[in-house]
């Protein structure tokens, strides 16, 4: 038997109640945070949506583009953090974080453009220089691929900050 996931009407209060029911937020603070974000995006609005062909994600992107476009002098921020819990051979554990924080330039390149484009450009240069010569399409998961790219990125000041907590 398939369970209905829709709401009984399109009023904001009914939609919010249904989202809370389906999501079962762990705390009221988390519920308020998520619901306020959904309101800001306009998901509970009666305003007509800019519908894009393709899929619902494309339509959501159209809304986000209007809300999140850069104004003159603004810049982006890229944040990424990996958290590892390591258990060593002697039974001790460490929590290790690897964090990237990068800001774009208000009148220049965005951080997203730099942190996507520069590693790709480095990889291409390494292929052209013959330093990466394994044929085929490769995901950057091996030390042979990652280490040379990481070393060049770090030399350019584009590294991650690692800490043991």
Tab-separated table of C-alpha atoms in Angstrom, residues 78-84 96-102 115 119 140 146-147 149-164:
chain	number	residue	atom	x	y	z
A	78	UNK	CA	33.436	27.815	-0.165
A	79	UNK	CA	33.513	25.689	2.994
A	80	UNK	CA	34.348	22.008	3.073
A	81	UNK	CA	35.228	19.830	6.022
A	82	UNK	CA	36.028	16.156	6.254
A	83	UNK	CA	36.006	14.574	9.707
A	84	UNK	CA	37.750	11.278	10.317
A	96	UNK	CA	41.052	14.461	12.502
A	97	UNK	CA	39.522	17.275	10.472
A	98	UNK	CA	40.572	18.531	7.072
A	99	UNK	CA	39.029	21.937	6.361
A	100	UNK	CA	38.870	24.208	3.338
A	101	UNK	CA	37.719	27.817	3.678
A	102	UNK	CA	38.053	30.038	0.632
A	115	UNK	CA	38.696	25.578	-6.476
A	119	UNK	CA	42.805	21.634	-9.885
A	140	UNK	CA	41.228	11.409	-8.461
A	146	UNK	CA	46.130	13.257	-5.862
A	147	UNK	CA	49.577	13.909	-4.401
A	149	UNK	CA	47.892	17.965	-7.689
A	150	UNK	CA	47.724	18.607	-3.928
A	151	UNK	CA	51.392	19.630	-3.780
A	152	UNK	CA	50.914	22.228	-6.522
A	153	UNK	CA	47.688	23.505	-4.938
A	154	UNK	CA	49.414	23.894	-1.570
A	155	UNK	CA	52.291	25.764	-3.224
A	156	UNK	CA	49.643	28.146	-4.592
A	157	UNK	CA	48.189	28.627	-1.080
A	158	UNK	CA	45.134	26.516	-1.888
A	159	UNK	CA	45.543	23.744	0.688
A	160	UNK	CA	43.394	22.334	3.438
A	161	UNK	CA	44.038	22.831	7.126
A	162	UNK	CA	44.304	19.587	9.035
A	163	UNK	CA	43.850	19.324	12.814
A	164	UNK	CA	43.719	16.574	15.380
